[in-house]
Amino acid sequence: MAYKAEYIWIDGAEPTHKLRSKTKILADGEEPGVWGFDGSSTNQAEGETSDCVLKPAFICPDPIRGGANKLVMCEVLLPGTNKPHSTNSRAALAVVAKKYAKHEAWFGIEQEYTFFEGARPLGWPERGFPAPQFGYYCGVGADEIFGREIVEAHSDACIAAGLAISGTNAEVMPAQWEFQIGPVGPLEVADQMWVARWLLYRIAEDFGVTATLNPKPVAGDWNGAGAHTNFSTIEMREADNAWDYIDGACKALGEKVMEHVQNYGAGIEQRLTGRHETAPWNKFSYGVSNRAASIRIPWQVGVDRKGYIEDRRPNANMDPYTVVRLITDTVCSSFAKGVAKAPAPKKAAARK
Ligand code: ADP
Ligand code: MN
Ligand code: MN
Ligand code: MN
């Protein structure tokens, strides 16, 4: 029997690209091949030369339609050339991932997002505001939790699609949530994150709700939405001097602050204010267990002196192809020059 392949791609919307998709009916057993779309409707081409090419990059089962149906995450190419379109950030990541493959980079991305119903966050009162932030993070109960049924449907769908989803939690601001993908390799985490985002929008649609990656969806004393990016290489995980590599990775990131921050999602200055568990966007810092630093070394990693680091700066609306490329490139190119002996980790400040 024929089946449906949902071709998903990233458009040319500014300042933040968004997802588009359309359906192709394929014969039983036919593999999803190259396809095309009208780039003049997606800010990717002029009307006279409007064709853009969709090349399948990552294919998985479609958990919404079920059966033999598939989701097909694509990259956009220029017609007749096989060259990446200017909006295609995957191509540059593929080059960097291959160049540094021997470092066996792993990424785990924490995607925060906010549900909206109409103009208000889901469950917020018609007038005024909910009670100030406190009980919502990992809360339970109808007075604190809004949209759990959507979160459950989304995580079930990610599992059925075979994505490396590793958890979900309710966030500090009511109607704000998080899911994590990883740890997996650079291309895998980014492809899967884009598919997981598409599934989130698509599933929320059936509930009459929108999900937004807006990094500061409500102004004022409400947490913004980030995409903490956890990262390790085989040296950081396994070398006898793994701690030197962990410290070296932090130092390397500290030498390219602006190049990273400018590519970590539009509106980053509004979110990285130095309040609400963030460090100021233009000041670099790192430390064990420090959630007010740019880079946090998890407490257990400080104890083991091996493991991974968490770049807390990326916005929820970041492009994972770009963030993963920058971190891989900055850290692995610095490892090629060798790492210095690092001082023993400072003990994290005891909890009050
Ligand atoms: P947080 O305490 O910051 O909320 P989470 O549990 O939400 O942390 O996310 C931690 C992330 O770190 C997960 O996505 C997980 O996949 C990822 N992770 C765990 N180990 C590694 C590793 N060695 N390298 C890269 N990422 C890792
Ligand atoms: Mn988290
Ligand atoms: Mn979080
Ligand atoms: Mn985190």
Coordinates of C-alpha atoms and ligand atoms in Angstrom, one line a residue:
M1 CA 0.0 0.0 0.0
A2 CA 1.1 3.6 -0.6
Y3 CA 2.4 5.5 2.4
K4 CA 2.9 9.2 3.4
A5 CA 6.3 10.8 3.9
E6 CA 6.2 14.2 5.6
Y7 CA 9.1 16.3 4.2
I8 CA 10.2 18.8 6.9
W9 CA 12.6 21.7 6.2
I10 CA 13.9 24.9 7.7
D11 CA 12.7 28.1 5.9
G12 CA 14.2 31.6 5.5
A13 CA 12.1 33.5 8.0
E14 CA 14.1 36.3 9.8
P15 CA 15.5 36.7 12.4
T16 CA 14.7 33.1 13.3
H17 CA 14.1 30.4 10.7
K18 CA 11.0 28.2 11.2
L19 CA 9.8 24.8 10.2
R20 CA 7.7 24.0 7.1
S21 CA 6.5 20.6 5.9
K22 CA 4.5 19.0 3.1
T23 CA 3.3 15.5 2.3
K24 CA 4.5 13.1 -0.4
I25 CA 2.7 9.9 -1.2
L26 CA 5.1 7.1 -2.0
A27 CA 4.6 3.6 -3.4
D28 CA 4.9 0.6 -1.0
G29 CA 8.7 0.2 -0.4
E30 CA 9.7 3.3 -2.3
E31 CA 12.4 5.3 -0.5
P32 CA 11.9 9.0 0.0
G33 CA 14.0 10.7 -2.7
V34 CA 14.9 14.3 -3.6
W35 CA 11.9 16.7 -3.9
G36 CA 11.3 20.4 -4.2
F37 CA 9.3 23.4 -3.1
D38 CA 8.4 27.0 -3.9
G39 CA 11.2 29.0 -2.2
S40 CA 9.5 32.3 -3.1
S41 CA 6.9 31.6 -0.4
T42 CA 9.5 30.8 2.3
N43 CA 11.9 33.7 1.9
Q44 CA 14.3 31.3 0.2
A45 CA 14.1 32.4 -3.5
E46 CA 12.8 35.1 -5.9
G47 CA 9.6 34.5 -7.8
E48 CA 11.4 34.1 -11.2
T49 CA 13.7 31.4 -10.0
S50 CA 11.7 29.9 -7.2
D51 CA 12.5 26.2 -7.1
C52 CA 14.5 24.9 -4.1
V53 CA 15.6 21.3 -3.6
L54 CA 14.7 19.1 -0.6
K55 CA 17.3 16.5 0.1
P56 CA 16.4 13.9 2.8
A57 CA 19.0 14.0 5.7
F58 CA 17.3 12.1 8.5
I59 CA 14.4 9.7 8.2
C60 CA 12.3 8.2 11.0
P61 CA 8.9 6.5 11.6
D62 CA 6.0 9.0 11.7
P63 CA 4.5 8.5 15.2
I64 CA 1.4 10.6 14.4
R65 CA 0.3 8.8 11.2
G66 CA 1.7 5.5 12.4
G67 CA 2.0 2.4 10.1
A68 CA 4.6 2.6 7.4
N69 CA 4.5 6.5 7.3
K70 CA 7.7 8.5 7.7
L71 CA 9.1 11.8 8.8
V72 CA 11.8 13.1 6.5
M73 CA 14.0 15.9 7.8
C74 CA 15.6 17.6 4.8
E75 CA 18.3 20.0 3.9
V76 CA 17.7 22.7 1.3
L77 CA 19.9 22.8 -1.8
L78 CA 20.1 25.2 -4.8
P79 CA 18.5 23.7 -7.9
G80 CA 20.8 21.9 -10.4
T81 CA 24.0 22.4 -8.4
N82 CA 23.8 20.2 -5.3
K83 CA 25.2 23.2 -3.3
P84 CA 23.7 24.1 0.1
H85 CA 21.2 27.0 0.1
S86 CA 22.3 30.0 2.3
T87 CA 19.7 28.9 4.9
N88 CA 21.2 25.4 5.1
S89 CA 23.2 25.3 8.3
R90 CA 23.4 21.5 8.4
A91 CA 26.0 21.4 5.5
A92 CA 28.6 23.4 7.5
L93 CA 28.0 21.2 10.6
A94 CA 28.5 18.0 8.5
V95 CA 32.0 19.3 7.5
V96 CA 33.0 20.1 11.1
A97 CA 31.6 16.9 12.5
K98 CA 33.6 14.9 10.0
K99 CA 36.8 16.9 10.5
Y100 CA 36.7 16.2 14.3
A101 CA 35.1 12.8 14.3
K102 CA 38.0 11.2 16.2
H103 CA 37.1 13.3 19.3
E104 CA 33.7 11.5 19.4
A105 CA 31.8 14.5 20.5
W106 CA 28.5 14.0 22.3
F107 CA 25.7 16.5 22.8
G108 CA 22.6 16.6 25.0
I109 CA 20.3 19.6 24.4
E110 CA 17.7 20.8 26.9
Q111 CA 14.9 22.4 24.9
E112 CA 12.8 24.8 26.9
Y113 CA 9.5 26.1 25.3
T114 CA 6.2 27.8 26.3
F115 CA 2.6 26.9 25.5
F116 CA 0.3 29.7 24.5
E117 CA -3.5 29.7 24.0
G118 CA -4.2 32.8 21.9
A119 CA -2.2 35.7 23.2
R120 CA -1.6 34.3 26.8
P121 CA 0.6 31.5 28.1
L122 CA -1.6 28.4 28.6
G123 CA -3.5 28.5 31.9
W124 CA -2.7 32.1 32.7
P125 CA -5.6 34.2 34.1
E126 CA -7.5 36.5 31.7
R127 CA -6.5 39.5 33.8
G128 CA -3.4 40.0 35.8
F129 CA -0.7 37.3 36.4
P130 CA -0.4 33.9 38.1
A131 CA 1.2 33.7 41.5
P132 CA 4.9 34.6 41.4
Q133 CA 7.4 31.9 40.3
F134 CA 8.1 29.2 42.9
G135 CA 5.9 26.1 42.8
Y136 CA 5.8 25.6 39.1
Y137 CA 9.2 24.0 38.4
C138 CA 8.6 20.2 38.5
G139 CA 5.3 20.9 40.1
V140 CA 2.1 18.8 40.3
G141 CA -1.5 19.8 40.4
A142 CA -4.0 21.7 38.3
D143 CA -3.1 25.0 40.0
E144 CA 0.6 24.8 38.9
I145 CA 0.7 22.6 35.8
F146 CA -0.7 23.6 32.3
G147 CA -0.4 21.3 29.3
R148 CA 0.9 18.1 30.8
E149 CA -1.3 16.0 28.4
I150 CA 0.5 17.6 25.4
V151 CA 3.9 17.0 27.0
E152 CA 3.0 13.3 27.5
A153 CA 1.7 13.0 23.9
H154 CA 4.9 14.6 22.6
S155 CA 7.4 12.5 24.6
D156 CA 5.5 9.3 23.6
A157 CA 5.7 10.5 19.9
C158 CA 9.5 11.1 20.2
I159 CA 10.0 7.6 21.7
A160 CA 7.9 6.0 18.9
A161 CA 9.9 8.0 16.3
G162 CA 13.1 6.5 17.7
L163 CA 14.5 9.9 18.9
A164 CA 17.0 9.9 21.7
I165 CA 14.7 11.9 24.1
S166 CA 16.1 11.6 27.6
G167 CA 13.6 13.4 29.8
T168 CA 11.0 16.1 30.3
N169 CA 10.1 18.6 33.1
A170 CA 7.9 21.5 33.9
E171 CA 9.8 24.7 34.1
V172 CA 10.1 27.7 36.5
M173 CA 7.5 29.9 34.6
P174 CA 4.0 28.4 34.5
A175 CA 3.2 26.9 31.0
Q176 CA 6.9 26.6 30.3
W177 CA 8.4 23.1 29.8
E178 CA 11.5 21.3 28.8
F179 CA 12.6 18.1 27.0
Q180 CA 16.1 16.8 26.4
I181 CA 17.6 15.1 23.4
G182 CA 20.9 13.2 23.8
P183 CA 23.6 12.4 24.5
V184 CA 24.3 11.6 20.8
G185 CA 26.7 12.8 18.1
P186 CA 26.7 16.3 16.5
L187 CA 24.5 15.7 13.4
E188 CA 22.2 13.2 15.3
V189 CA 21.4 15.7 18.1
A190 CA 20.6 18.5 15.7
D191 CA 18.6 16.5 13.2
Q192 CA 16.6 14.9 16.1
M193 CA 16.0 18.3 17.8
W194 CA 14.5 19.7 14.7
V195 CA 12.2 16.7 14.3
A196 CA 11.3 16.9 18.0
R197 CA 10.4 20.6 17.6
W198 CA 8.2 19.8 14.6
L199 CA 6.4 17.0 16.5
L200 CA 5.9 19.5 19.4
Y201 CA 4.2 22.1 17.1
R202 CA 2.2 19.4 15.3
I203 CA 0.9 17.7 18.4
A204 CA 0.0 20.9 20.2
E205 CA -1.9 21.9 17.1
D206 CA -4.4 19.0 17.9
F207 CA -5.0 20.6 21.3
G208 CA -5.6 24.1 19.9
V209 CA -2.4 25.2 21.6
T210 CA 0.8 26.8 20.2
A211 CA 4.3 26.0 21.4
T212 CA 6.8 28.9 21.1
L213 CA 10.6 28.9 21.4
N214 CA 10.5 32.7 22.2
P215 CA 13.5 33.2 24.5
K216 CA 11.6 35.8 26.7
P217 CA 7.9 35.1 26.1
V218 CA 6.8 37.3 29.1
A219 CA 8.7 40.4 30.1
G220 CA 9.4 41.1 33.7
D221 CA 10.0 38.8 36.6
W222 CA 9.4 35.6 34.6
N223 CA 12.2 33.1 33.5
G224 CA 13.2 33.1 29.8
A225 CA 13.5 30.0 27.7
G226 CA 16.9 28.6 26.9
A227 CA 18.5 25.5 25.2
H228 CA 21.3 24.5 27.6
T229 CA 23.8 22.6 25.4
N230 CA 25.7 19.8 27.2
F231 CA 28.9 18.7 25.5
S232 CA 31.8 16.2 25.9
T233 CA 34.5 14.6 23.9
I234 CA 36.1 11.2 24.5
E235 CA 39.1 13.0 26.2
M236 CA 36.7 14.8 28.6
R237 CA 34.9 11.6 29.3
E238 CA 37.8 9.1 29.5
A239 CA 41.3 10.5 29.4
D240 CA 43.5 10.1 32.5
N241 CA 43.8 13.9 32.5
A242 CA 40.2 14.4 31.6
W243 CA 39.9 17.4 33.9
D244 CA 42.6 19.2 31.9
Y245 CA 40.4 18.8 28.8
I246 CA 37.3 19.9 30.6
D247 CA 39.1 23.1 31.8
G248 CA 40.6 23.5 28.3
A249 CA 37.2 23.3 26.7
C250 CA 35.9 26.1 29.0
K251 CA 38.9 28.3 28.3
A252 CA 38.6 27.7 24.6
L253 CA 34.9 28.9 24.7
G254 CA 36.0 31.9 26.8
E255 CA 38.3 33.0 23.9
K256 CA 35.4 33.2 21.4
V257 CA 32.6 34.7 23.4
M258 CA 31.1 37.0 20.9
E259 CA 31.3 34.6 17.9
H260 CA 29.3 32.2 20.0
V261 CA 26.8 34.5 21.6
Q262 CA 25.9 36.2 18.4
N263 CA 24.9 32.8 16.9
Y264 CA 23.1 31.5 19.9
G265 CA 19.6 32.7 19.0
A266 CA 18.0 36.1 18.3
G267 CA 17.2 38.3 21.3
I268 CA 19.9 36.7 23.5
E269 CA 20.5 40.0 25.4
Q270 CA 16.9 40.0 26.6
R271 CA 17.3 36.6 28.2
L272 CA 21.0 36.6 29.4
T273 CA 20.5 39.5 31.8
G274 CA 22.4 38.1 34.8
R275 CA 19.1 37.4 36.5
H276 CA 16.8 34.4 36.5
E277 CA 19.6 31.8 36.6
T278 CA 21.6 33.4 33.8
A279 CA 25.0 35.1 33.3
P280 CA 25.1 38.4 31.5
W281 CA 25.4 37.8 27.7
N282 CA 28.7 39.8 27.3
K283 CA 30.5 38.4 30.4
F284 CA 32.0 34.9 30.3
S285 CA 32.4 32.7 33.3
Y286 CA 32.5 29.0 34.2
G287 CA 32.4 27.0 37.4
V288 CA 31.4 23.8 39.1
S289 CA 27.7 23.6 39.9
N290 CA 27.3 27.3 39.1
R291 CA 23.9 28.1 37.5
A292 CA 24.7 31.8 37.3
A293 CA 27.8 31.1 35.0
S294 CA 28.0 30.9 31.2
I295 CA 29.3 27.4 31.4
R296 CA 28.4 25.1 34.3
I297 CA 30.5 22.0 35.2
P298 CA 27.9 19.7 36.8
W299 CA 28.7 18.9 40.5
Q300 CA 29.3 15.2 39.8
V301 CA 31.7 16.1 37.0
G302 CA 33.7 18.2 39.5
V303 CA 33.8 15.1 41.8
D304 CA 34.7 12.6 39.2
R305 CA 37.0 15.0 37.3
K306 CA 35.6 13.7 34.1
G307 CA 32.4 14.0 32.1
Y308 CA 30.8 16.9 30.3
I309 CA 30.1 20.7 30.5
E310 CA 26.9 22.6 30.1
D311 CA 26.9 25.8 27.9
R312 CA 23.9 27.6 29.5
R313 CA 23.9 30.5 27.0
P314 CA 22.0 29.2 23.9
N315 CA 18.5 30.6 23.6
A316 CA 15.5 28.3 23.1
N317 CA 15.2 29.7 19.5
M318 CA 18.8 28.7 18.6
D319 CA 19.6 26.6 15.5
P320 CA 21.1 23.4 16.9
Y321 CA 23.1 22.9 13.6
T322 CA 24.9 26.2 14.3
V323 CA 25.4 25.9 18.0
V324 CA 26.7 22.4 17.8
R325 CA 29.1 23.4 15.0
L326 CA 30.5 26.3 16.9
I327 CA 31.1 24.3 20.1
T328 CA 32.6 21.4 18.2
D329 CA 34.9 23.6 16.2
T330 CA 36.0 25.9 19.0
V331 CA 36.7 23.1 21.5
C332 CA 38.2 20.4 19.2
S333 CA 40.4 22.9 17.3
S334 CA 41.8 24.0 20.7
F335 CA 42.5 20.4 21.7
A336 CA 44.6 20.0 18.6
K337 CA 47.0 22.5 20.2
G338 CA 47.2 20.6 23.4
V339 CA 45.7 21.3 26.9
A340 CA 47.4 22.8 29.9
K341 CA 47.5 21.2 33.4
A342 CA 44.4 22.5 35.2
P343 CA 44.1 23.3 38.9
A344 CA 41.9 20.9 40.9
P345 CA 38.3 21.8 40.8
K346 CA 37.2 24.3 43.4
K347 CA 34.6 22.9 45.8
A348 CA 31.2 24.2 44.8
A349 CA 29.7 26.5 47.5
A350 CA 27.7 24.6 50.0
R351 CA 23.9 25.0 49.8
K352 CA 22.5 27.3 52.4
Ligands
ADP1 P1 20.0 20.1 34.1 O1 20.4 19.6 35.5 O2 20.9 21.1 33.6 O3 18.5 20.5 34.0 P2 19.2 17.9 32.3 O4 19.1 16.6 33.0 O5 18.0 18.6 31.9 O6 20.2 18.8 33.2 O7 20.1 17.6 31.0 C1 21.3 17.1 31.0 C2 21.7 16.7 29.6 O8 23.1 16.3 29.6 C3 20.9 15.5 29.0 O9 20.4 16.0 27.8 C4 21.9 14.5 28.8 O10 21.7 13.8 27.6 C5 23.2 15.3 28.6 N1 24.5 14.5 28.9 C6 24.7 13.6 29.9 N2 25.9 13.1 29.8 C7 26.5 13.8 28.7 C8 27.8 13.7 28.1 N3 28.8 12.9 28.6 N4 28.1 14.5 27.1 C9 27.1 15.3 26.6 N5 25.9 15.4 27.1 C10 25.6 14.6 28.2
MN2 MN 17.3 20.5 32.4
MN3 MN 15.6 24.0 32.2
MN4 MN 20.5 22.8 32.3

